[in-house]
Coordinates of C-alpha atoms (C1' of nucleotides) in Angstrom, one line a residue:
Chain Q
M1 CA 2.7 -22.3 -30.9
V2 CA 2.3 -19.8 -33.7
R3 CA 3.9 -16.8 -32.2
A4 CA 5.4 -14.7 -34.9
V5 CA 5.4 -11.5 -32.8
P6 CA 6.5 -12.1 -29.3
D7 CA 5.1 -8.8 -28.0
T8 CA 7.3 -8.7 -25.0
H9 CA 6.2 -5.2 -24.2
G10 CA 2.6 -6.3 -23.8
E11 CA 3.6 -9.4 -21.8
I12 CA 5.6 -7.3 -19.3
L13 CA 2.7 -4.9 -19.0
A14 CA 0.3 -7.7 -18.2
A15 CA 2.6 -9.4 -15.8
A16 CA 3.2 -6.1 -14.0
A17 CA -0.5 -5.5 -13.7
R18 CA -1.0 -9.0 -12.1
Q19 CA 1.9 -8.6 -9.7
F20 CA 1.0 -5.1 -8.7
T21 CA -2.5 -6.0 -7.7
V22 CA -1.2 -8.8 -5.4
T23 CA 2.0 -7.4 -4.0
G24 CA 1.5 -3.7 -4.6
Y25 CA 3.7 -1.4 -6.5
R26 CA 6.4 -1.0 -3.9
G27 CA 6.2 -4.7 -3.0
T28 CA 6.8 -5.8 -6.6
S29 CA 10.4 -5.7 -7.9
L30 CA 11.4 -5.5 -11.5
Q31 CA 13.0 -8.9 -11.0
D32 CA 9.6 -10.3 -10.0
I33 CA 8.0 -9.1 -13.2
A34 CA 10.9 -10.3 -15.3
R35 CA 10.7 -13.7 -13.7
E36 CA 7.0 -14.1 -14.5
V37 CA 7.5 -13.0 -18.1
G38 CA 10.5 -15.2 -18.5
C39 CA 13.0 -12.6 -19.4
S40 CA 15.8 -10.6 -17.7
K41 CA 15.3 -7.6 -15.6
A42 CA 17.3 -5.6 -18.2
T43 CA 14.8 -6.5 -20.8
V44 CA 12.0 -5.0 -18.7
L45 CA 14.1 -1.8 -18.5
Y46 CA 14.7 -1.9 -22.2
H47 CA 11.0 -1.7 -22.9
F48 CA 10.2 0.8 -20.2
A49 CA 12.4 3.7 -19.2
N50 CA 11.9 2.9 -15.5
K51 CA 9.5 1.3 -13.0
E52 CA 7.5 4.5 -12.8
A53 CA 7.0 4.6 -16.6
L54 CA 5.7 1.0 -16.5
L55 CA 3.1 2.0 -14.0
A56 CA 2.2 5.2 -15.9
E57 CA 1.6 3.2 -19.1
L58 CA -0.5 0.7 -17.2
M59 CA -2.8 3.3 -15.7
A60 CA -3.0 5.6 -18.8
P61 CA -6.4 4.3 -20.2
A62 CA -8.1 4.5 -16.8
I63 CA -6.8 8.0 -16.1
E64 CA -8.0 9.1 -19.6
V65 CA -11.5 7.9 -18.8
L66 CA -11.4 9.6 -15.4
R67 CA -10.3 12.9 -17.1
S68 CA -13.2 12.8 -19.6
L69 CA -15.6 12.1 -16.7
D70 CA -14.2 15.2 -15.0
E71 CA -14.9 17.2 -18.1
Q72 CA -18.5 16.0 -18.3
L73 CA -18.9 17.1 -14.8
T74 CA -17.9 20.7 -15.3
G75 CA -20.9 23.0 -15.2
L76 CA -23.3 20.4 -13.9
T77 CA -24.7 20.8 -10.4
G78 CA -27.2 19.2 -8.0
A79 CA -29.0 16.0 -9.0
A80 CA -27.7 16.0 -12.5
A81 CA -24.1 16.1 -11.4
Q82 CA -24.9 13.5 -8.8
E83 CA -26.3 11.1 -11.4
V84 CA -23.5 11.7 -13.9
A85 CA -20.9 11.2 -11.2
A86 CA -22.5 8.0 -10.0
Q87 CA -22.9 6.4 -13.4
G88 CA -19.5 7.6 -14.6
F89 CA -17.6 6.4 -11.6
V90 CA -19.3 3.1 -11.2
D91 CA -18.7 2.4 -14.9
L92 CA -15.0 3.4 -14.6
A93 CA -14.5 1.3 -11.4
V94 CA -16.0 -1.8 -13.0
R95 CA -14.2 -1.5 -16.3
F96 CA -10.8 -0.8 -14.7
R97 CA -11.1 -3.1 -11.7
Q98 CA -7.5 -4.3 -12.0
E99 CA -6.0 -0.9 -12.6
I100 CA -7.7 0.6 -9.6
A101 CA -6.6 -2.3 -7.5
V102 CA -3.1 -1.5 -8.5
L103 CA -3.4 2.1 -7.3
R104 CA -5.4 1.2 -4.2
G105 CA -2.8 0.9 -1.5
E106 CA -0.1 3.2 -2.9
F107 CA -2.5 6.1 -3.5
P108 CA -1.0 8.8 -1.2
E109 CA 2.6 8.1 -2.3
L110 CA 2.0 7.6 -6.0
L111 CA 0.0 10.9 -6.3
C112 CA 3.3 12.7 -6.1
Q113 CA 4.5 11.3 -9.4
P114 CA 4.0 13.5 -12.4
A115 CA 2.0 10.9 -14.2
F116 CA -0.8 11.2 -11.6
A117 CA -0.9 14.9 -11.3
H118 CA -4.3 16.5 -10.8
I119 CA -5.8 13.0 -10.0
Q120 CA -6.5 14.2 -6.4
E121 CA -8.3 17.3 -7.6
I122 CA -10.3 15.4 -10.0
S123 CA -11.5 12.8 -7.5
D124 CA -12.2 15.7 -5.1
R125 CA -14.5 17.2 -7.7
L126 CA -16.1 13.8 -8.3
R127 CA -16.8 13.5 -4.6
D128 CA -18.3 16.9 -4.4
A129 CA -20.6 16.1 -7.3
L130 CA -21.7 12.9 -5.6
A131 CA -22.4 14.8 -2.4
G132 CA -24.6 17.1 -4.4
H133 CA -22.1 19.9 -3.8
S134 CA -23.3 20.0 -0.2
D135 CA -20.9 20.7 2.6
R136 CA -23.0 18.9 5.2
P137 CA -20.9 16.2 6.9
G138 CA -23.4 13.5 6.2
A139 CA -23.3 14.1 2.5
R140 CA -19.5 14.5 2.4
I141 CA -19.0 11.3 4.4
A142 CA -21.4 9.2 2.3
A143 CA -19.8 10.3 -0.9
L144 CA -16.3 9.5 0.2
V145 CA -17.3 6.2 1.7
L146 CA -18.9 5.2 -1.6
L147 CA -16.0 6.3 -3.8
A148 CA -13.4 4.6 -1.6
G149 CA -15.5 1.5 -1.0
I150 CA -16.3 1.0 -4.7
S151 CA -12.6 1.4 -5.6
E152 CA -11.6 -1.0 -2.9
A153 CA -14.3 -3.6 -3.5
C154 CA -14.4 -3.8 -7.2
G155 CA -11.2 -5.9 -7.5
E156 CA -12.7 -8.5 -5.1
F157 CA -15.6 -9.6 -7.3
A158 CA -13.9 -11.5 -10.1
D159 CA -16.8 -13.9 -10.1
I160 CA -19.4 -11.3 -11.0
T161 CA -19.9 -10.0 -14.5
D162 CA -19.4 -6.4 -15.4
D163 CA -23.1 -5.8 -16.0
E164 CA -24.2 -7.4 -12.8
L165 CA -21.6 -5.5 -10.8
R166 CA -22.4 -2.2 -12.5
L167 CA -26.1 -2.6 -11.7
A168 CA -25.6 -3.6 -8.1
L169 CA -23.2 -0.7 -7.4
L170 CA -25.4 1.8 -9.1
T171 CA -28.4 0.9 -7.0
L172 CA -26.3 0.9 -3.9
V173 CA -25.0 4.4 -4.7
R174 CA -28.5 5.7 -5.4
R175 CA -29.8 4.2 -2.2
A176 CA -26.9 5.4 -0.1
V177 CA -26.2 8.9 -1.3
E178 CA -27.9 11.8 0.3
P179 CA -30.4 13.0 -2.3
V180 CA -29.8 16.7 -3.1
D181 CA -33.6 17.3 -3.1
A182 CA -33.9 16.2 0.5
L183 CA -31.9 19.2 1.7
P184 CA -33.6 21.0 4.5
P185 CA -34.7 24.3 3.1
Q186 CA -32.4 26.4 5.2
Q187 CA -31.0 27.9 2.0
P188 CA -33.3 28.9 -0.8
T189 CA -31.0 27.4 -3.5
T190 CA -32.3 30.0 -5.9
E191 CA -29.1 29.6 -7.9
D192 CA -26.0 27.4 -7.6
K193 CA -23.7 28.7 -4.9
D194 CA -20.2 28.8 -6.3
S195 CA -16.8 29.2 -4.7
Chain W
M1 CA 11.2 20.8 30.5
V2 CA 10.1 18.5 33.3
R3 CA 10.6 15.2 31.6
A4 CA 11.6 12.7 34.2
V5 CA 10.4 9.7 32.1
P6 CA 11.4 10.0 28.5
D7 CA 9.2 7.1 27.4
T8 CA 11.1 6.5 24.2
H9 CA 9.1 3.4 23.6
G10 CA 5.9 5.3 23.4
E11 CA 7.4 8.1 21.3
I12 CA 8.7 5.5 18.7
L13 CA 5.2 4.0 18.6
A14 CA 3.5 7.3 18.0
A15 CA 6.1 8.4 15.4
A16 CA 5.7 5.1 13.6
A17 CA 1.9 5.4 13.6
R18 CA 2.2 8.9 12.1
Q19 CA 4.7 7.8 9.4
F20 CA 2.9 4.6 8.5
T21 CA -0.3 6.5 7.8
V22 CA 1.4 8.8 5.4
T23 CA 4.0 6.7 3.7
G24 CA 2.7 3.2 4.4
Y25 CA 4.4 0.4 6.2
R26 CA 6.7 -0.6 3.4
G27 CA 7.4 3.0 2.5
T28 CA 8.5 3.9 6.0
S29 CA 12.0 2.9 7.0
L30 CA 13.2 2.4 10.6
Q31 CA 15.6 5.3 9.8
D32 CA 12.6 7.6 9.1
I33 CA 11.0 6.7 12.4
A34 CA 14.3 7.2 14.3
R35 CA 14.8 10.5 12.7
E36 CA 11.4 11.8 13.8
V37 CA 11.9 10.6 17.3
G38 CA 15.4 12.0 17.4
C39 CA 17.2 8.8 18.2
S40 CA 19.2 6.2 16.3
K41 CA 17.8 3.4 14.3
A42 CA 19.5 1.0 16.7
T43 CA 17.4 2.5 19.5
V44 CA 14.2 1.7 17.6
L45 CA 15.4 -1.9 17.4
Y46 CA 16.3 -1.9 21.0
H47 CA 12.7 -1.2 22.0
F48 CA 11.1 -3.4 19.4
A49 CA 12.4 -6.8 18.2
N50 CA 11.9 -5.8 14.6
K51 CA 9.8 -3.7 12.3
E52 CA 7.0 -6.3 12.3
A53 CA 6.8 -6.3 16.1
L54 CA 6.5 -2.5 16.0
L55 CA 3.5 -2.8 13.7
A56 CA 2.0 -5.6 15.8
E57 CA 2.1 -3.6 19.0
L58 CA 0.7 -0.6 17.1
M59 CA -2.3 -2.6 15.9
A60 CA -2.9 -4.7 19.0
P61 CA -5.7 -2.7 20.6
A62 CA -7.7 -2.4 17.4
I63 CA -7.4 -6.1 16.7
E64 CA -8.5 -6.9 20.2
V65 CA -11.7 -4.9 19.7
L66 CA -12.3 -6.5 16.3
R67 CA -12.0 -10.0 18.0
S68 CA -14.5 -9.1 20.7
L69 CA -16.9 -7.9 18.0
D70 CA -16.5 -11.2 16.2
E71 CA -17.4 -13.0 19.4
Q72 CA -20.5 -10.9 19.8
L73 CA -21.5 -11.9 16.3
T74 CA -21.3 -15.7 16.9
G75 CA -24.8 -17.1 17.0
L76 CA -26.5 -14.0 15.8
T77 CA -28.3 -14.0 12.4
G78 CA -30.5 -11.8 10.3
A79 CA -31.4 -8.3 11.3
A80 CA -29.8 -8.6 14.7
A81 CA -26.5 -9.6 13.4
Q82 CA -26.8 -6.8 10.8
E83 CA -27.3 -4.2 13.4
V84 CA -24.6 -5.5 15.8
A85 CA -22.1 -5.6 12.9
A86 CA -23.0 -2.1 11.7
Q87 CA -22.7 -0.5 15.1
G88 CA -19.7 -2.5 16.1
F89 CA -17.7 -1.9 12.9
V90 CA -18.6 1.8 12.7
D91 CA -17.5 2.3 16.3
L92 CA -14.3 0.4 15.7
A93 CA -13.5 2.3 12.5
V94 CA -14.1 5.7 14.2
R95 CA -12.1 4.9 17.4
F96 CA -9.2 3.4 15.5
R97 CA -9.1 5.7 12.5
Q98 CA -5.3 6.0 12.5
E99 CA -4.6 2.3 13.0
I100 CA -6.9 1.3 10.2
A101 CA -5.3 3.9 8.0
V102 CA -2.0 2.2 8.7
L103 CA -3.3 -1.2 7.6
R104 CA -5.2 0.2 4.6
G105 CA -2.8 -0.2 1.8
E106 CA -0.7 -3.1 3.0
F107 CA -3.7 -5.3 3.8
P108 CA -3.1 -8.2 1.4
E109 CA 0.6 -8.5 2.2
L110 CA 0.4 -7.9 5.9
L111 CA -2.3 -10.5 6.4
C112 CA 0.4 -13.1 6.0
Q113 CA 2.1 -12.1 9.1
P114 CA 1.3 -14.2 12.2
A115 CA 0.2 -11.1 14.2
F116 CA -2.7 -10.7 11.8
A117 CA -3.8 -14.3 11.5
H118 CA -7.5 -14.9 11.3
I119 CA -8.2 -11.2 10.5
Q120 CA -9.3 -12.1 7.0
E121 CA -11.8 -14.7 8.3
I122 CA -13.1 -12.3 11.0
S123 CA -13.7 -9.6 8.4
D124 CA -15.4 -12.1 6.2
R125 CA -17.8 -13.0 8.9
L126 CA -18.4 -9.4 9.6
R127 CA -19.2 -8.8 6.0
D128 CA -21.6 -11.8 5.9
A129 CA -23.4 -10.4 9.0
L130 CA -23.7 -7.0 7.3
A131 CA -25.1 -8.7 4.2
G132 CA -27.8 -10.4 6.3
H133 CA -26.1 -13.7 5.6
S134 CA -27.5 -13.5 2.1
D135 CA -25.6 -14.7 -0.9
R136 CA -27.3 -12.4 -3.3
P137 CA -24.7 -10.4 -5.2
G138 CA -26.4 -7.1 -4.3
A139 CA -26.2 -7.8 -0.6
R140 CA -22.6 -9.0 -0.8
I141 CA -21.4 -6.1 -2.8
A142 CA -23.1 -3.5 -0.6
A143 CA -21.6 -5.0 2.5
L144 CA -18.1 -5.1 1.1
V145 CA -18.3 -1.6 -0.3
L146 CA -19.5 -0.3 3.0
L147 CA -16.8 -2.0 5.0
A148 CA -14.0 -1.1 2.6
G149 CA -15.3 2.4 2.2
I150 CA -15.6 3.1 5.9
S151 CA -12.1 1.8 6.5
E152 CA -10.7 3.9 3.8
A153 CA -12.6 7.1 4.5
C154 CA -12.4 7.3 8.3
G155 CA -8.8 8.5 8.2
E156 CA -9.7 11.4 6.0
F157 CA -12.2 13.2 8.4
A158 CA -9.8 14.6 11.0
D159 CA -12.0 17.7 11.2
I160 CA -15.1 15.8 12.3
T161 CA -15.7 14.7 15.9
D162 CA -16.0 11.0 16.8
D163 CA -19.7 11.3 17.7
E164 CA -20.6 13.1 14.5
L165 CA -18.7 10.7 12.3
R166 CA -20.2 7.7 14.1
L167 CA -23.7 8.9 13.6
A168 CA -23.2 9.8 9.9
L169 CA -21.7 6.5 9.1
L170 CA -24.3 4.5 11.0
T171 CA -27.2 6.3 9.1
L172 CA -25.3 5.7 5.9
V173 CA -24.9 2.0 6.6
R174 CA -28.6 1.6 7.6
R175 CA -29.7 3.4 4.4
A176 CA -27.3 1.5 2.1
V177 CA -27.4 -2.0 3.4
E178 CA -29.9 -4.4 1.8
P179 CA -32.4 -5.0 4.7
V180 CA -32.7 -8.7 5.5
D181 CA -36.5 -8.3 5.7
A182 CA -36.8 -7.2 2.2
L183 CA -35.7 -10.5 0.9
P184 CA -37.9 -11.9 -1.9
P185 CA -39.8 -14.8 -0.4
Q186 CA -38.3 -17.3 -2.7
Q187 CA -37.1 -19.2 0.4
P188 CA -39.4 -19.7 3.4
T189 CA -36.7 -18.9 5.9
T190 CA -38.4 -21.0 8.5
E191 CA -35.1 -21.4 10.2
D192 CA -31.6 -20.1 9.7
K193 CA -30.0 -21.8 6.8
D194 CA -26.5 -22.8 7.9
S195 CA -23.5 -24.1 6.0
Chain D
dC1 C1' 29.2 -10.5 -47.3
dT2 C1' 28.6 -6.4 -44.8
dT3 C1' 26.0 -3.1 -42.4
dC4 C1' 22.5 -1.8 -39.5
dC5 C1' 19.1 -1.9 -36.2
dA6 C1' 16.0 -3.9 -32.8
dT7 C1' 16.1 -7.0 -29.1
dC8 C1' 18.0 -9.1 -25.3
dT9 C1' 21.3 -10.3 -21.6
dG10 C1' 24.9 -10.9 -17.7
dA11 C1' 27.7 -8.3 -15.0
dC12 C1' 27.9 -4.6 -12.4
dC13 C1' 26.8 -0.1 -9.7
dG14 C1' 25.5 2.9 -5.7
dA15 C1' 21.9 3.3 -2.5
dT16 C1' 19.0 1.7 0.9
dC17 C1' 16.9 -1.7 3.5
dG18 C1' 16.2 -4.5 8.1
dG19 C1' 19.0 -6.2 11.5
dT20 C1' 23.4 -7.3 14.5
dC21 C1' 26.9 -6.3 17.8
dA22 C1' 30.3 -4.5 20.9
dG23 C1' 30.7 -1.1 23.8
dG24 C1' 29.8 3.6 26.2
dG25 C1' 27.1 6.2 29.5
dT26 C1' 24.2 6.5 33.7
dC27 C1' 21.7 5.3 37.6
dT28 C1' 20.8 2.3 41.6
dG29 C1' 21.5 -0.7 45.3
dA30 C1' 24.7 -3.6 47.9
Chain Z
dT1 C1' 33.4 1.5 45.5
dC2 C1' 31.8 -1.6 42.5
dA3 C1' 28.6 -4.8 40.0
dG4 C1' 24.9 -4.9 37.1
dA5 C1' 20.7 -3.5 34.8
dC6 C1' 19.0 -0.4 31.6
dC7 C1' 19.3 2.7 27.7
dC8 C1' 21.4 4.1 23.8
dT9 C1' 24.8 4.5 19.9
dG10 C1' 28.1 4.1 15.6
dA11 C1' 29.9 0.9 12.8
dC12 C1' 29.0 -2.7 10.3
dC13 C1' 26.6 -6.8 7.7
dG14 C1' 24.2 -9.3 3.8
dA15 C1' 20.4 -8.8 0.9
dT16 C1' 17.8 -6.4 -2.4
dC17 C1' 16.5 -2.6 -4.7
dG18 C1' 16.2 0.4 -9.3
dG19 C1' 19.1 1.3 -12.9
dT20 C1' 23.4 1.3 -16.4
dC21 C1' 26.3 -0.6 -19.9
dA22 C1' 29.0 -3.1 -23.1
dG23 C1' 28.3 -6.6 -25.9
dA24 C1' 25.9 -11.0 -28.0
dT25 C1' 22.3 -12.4 -31.3
dG26 C1' 19.6 -12.5 -35.3
dG27 C1' 17.0 -10.9 -39.1
dA28 C1' 16.4 -7.4 -43.0
dA29 C1' 18.4 -4.3 -46.4
dG30 C1' 22.3 -2.8 -49.4

DNA sequence: CTTCCATCTGACCGATCGGTCAGGGTCTGA
DNA sequence: TCAGACCCTGACCGATCGGTCAGATGGAAG
């Protein structure tokens, strides 16, 4: 085995990702991670300041993509925002299946941690965009169900390729979301209503 | 305060439900529940054999409804099964918003407990029915996303009435699910393919 | 050879967890 | 009056958690 550079740091990260998705963040102890890597718990804490820092580094790439999607969304409204949100989120969910699976269960508690600040607001904006910025219950519900469902479900389809999954999810979203054009003309929509 | 019957048992149950939905099952200690009720931790364990039994009693009604839905589904196929599954699950999710929110994050771990045996199989059958018993990825993905999304999202809409939520979810499901009739006629479907 | 630094470890810490237990009230019915 | 069922509690238990720390190891630089 040619293994000049052991890269313990990366191994710990990978093992943590695997364990977190199965047992959850709370349900996985540093001991568990160390056991899978084949090192001591102290070694895990040598490479990472604490358990929270381990999670933060694990989620950093996914969060970065989410942030950039949020930026793309600023200023967009209506059908354009809807489409960008749909494509962006589906792509994000597919690419970071594992990372999202980690966050899945612990969402409400983990959002308090500084590493995940503003995530709630960002996903709120994402949901609004997907709902066509409508406040009708039907649109709001559909958007939230889709976001939550995709987050939940993505981790389950390990047997499906990224492209296939992306396509299926995108067609599902387009079929399920309330189209912003189909709004009953109770409001003229001459300009974007803001605030 | 006319309080002839303190009903500590019920108060503990209600407090546990509230805490579990916020902090999760793992994240809520018996001490937390006792504190909210205003009794000692020992009292909680006097009324319930252990933490697991508390959760089991909390979820029992929802699980009973899920089981009966599963029974209704036996024998049904195609569009009929699809419709029963959609109506049944939407109704269940709306009625037991809080209970499902409890189970949400801890699903994979809690399924090991004897109180939740067969739940995985039941929800698998439910998903199959919603997918029109098709094995096409699109149908499977849509069904799972809808089930997961509804479970996740139901707890969030405290401001929406049951009837309103039920209607919105049902229309969403009907719009989003791949209709069993729209199957490409690559298979004659003369009779239900089984096994 | 010595020094230095990165890596890693076993032993240990305080806190908290779920759960046990002996016993103290309080009410009821004989 | 007294026995017993019911409800509740403080004190305590072993286990496990995240995290600390002094020191062992080993390779590179001087």
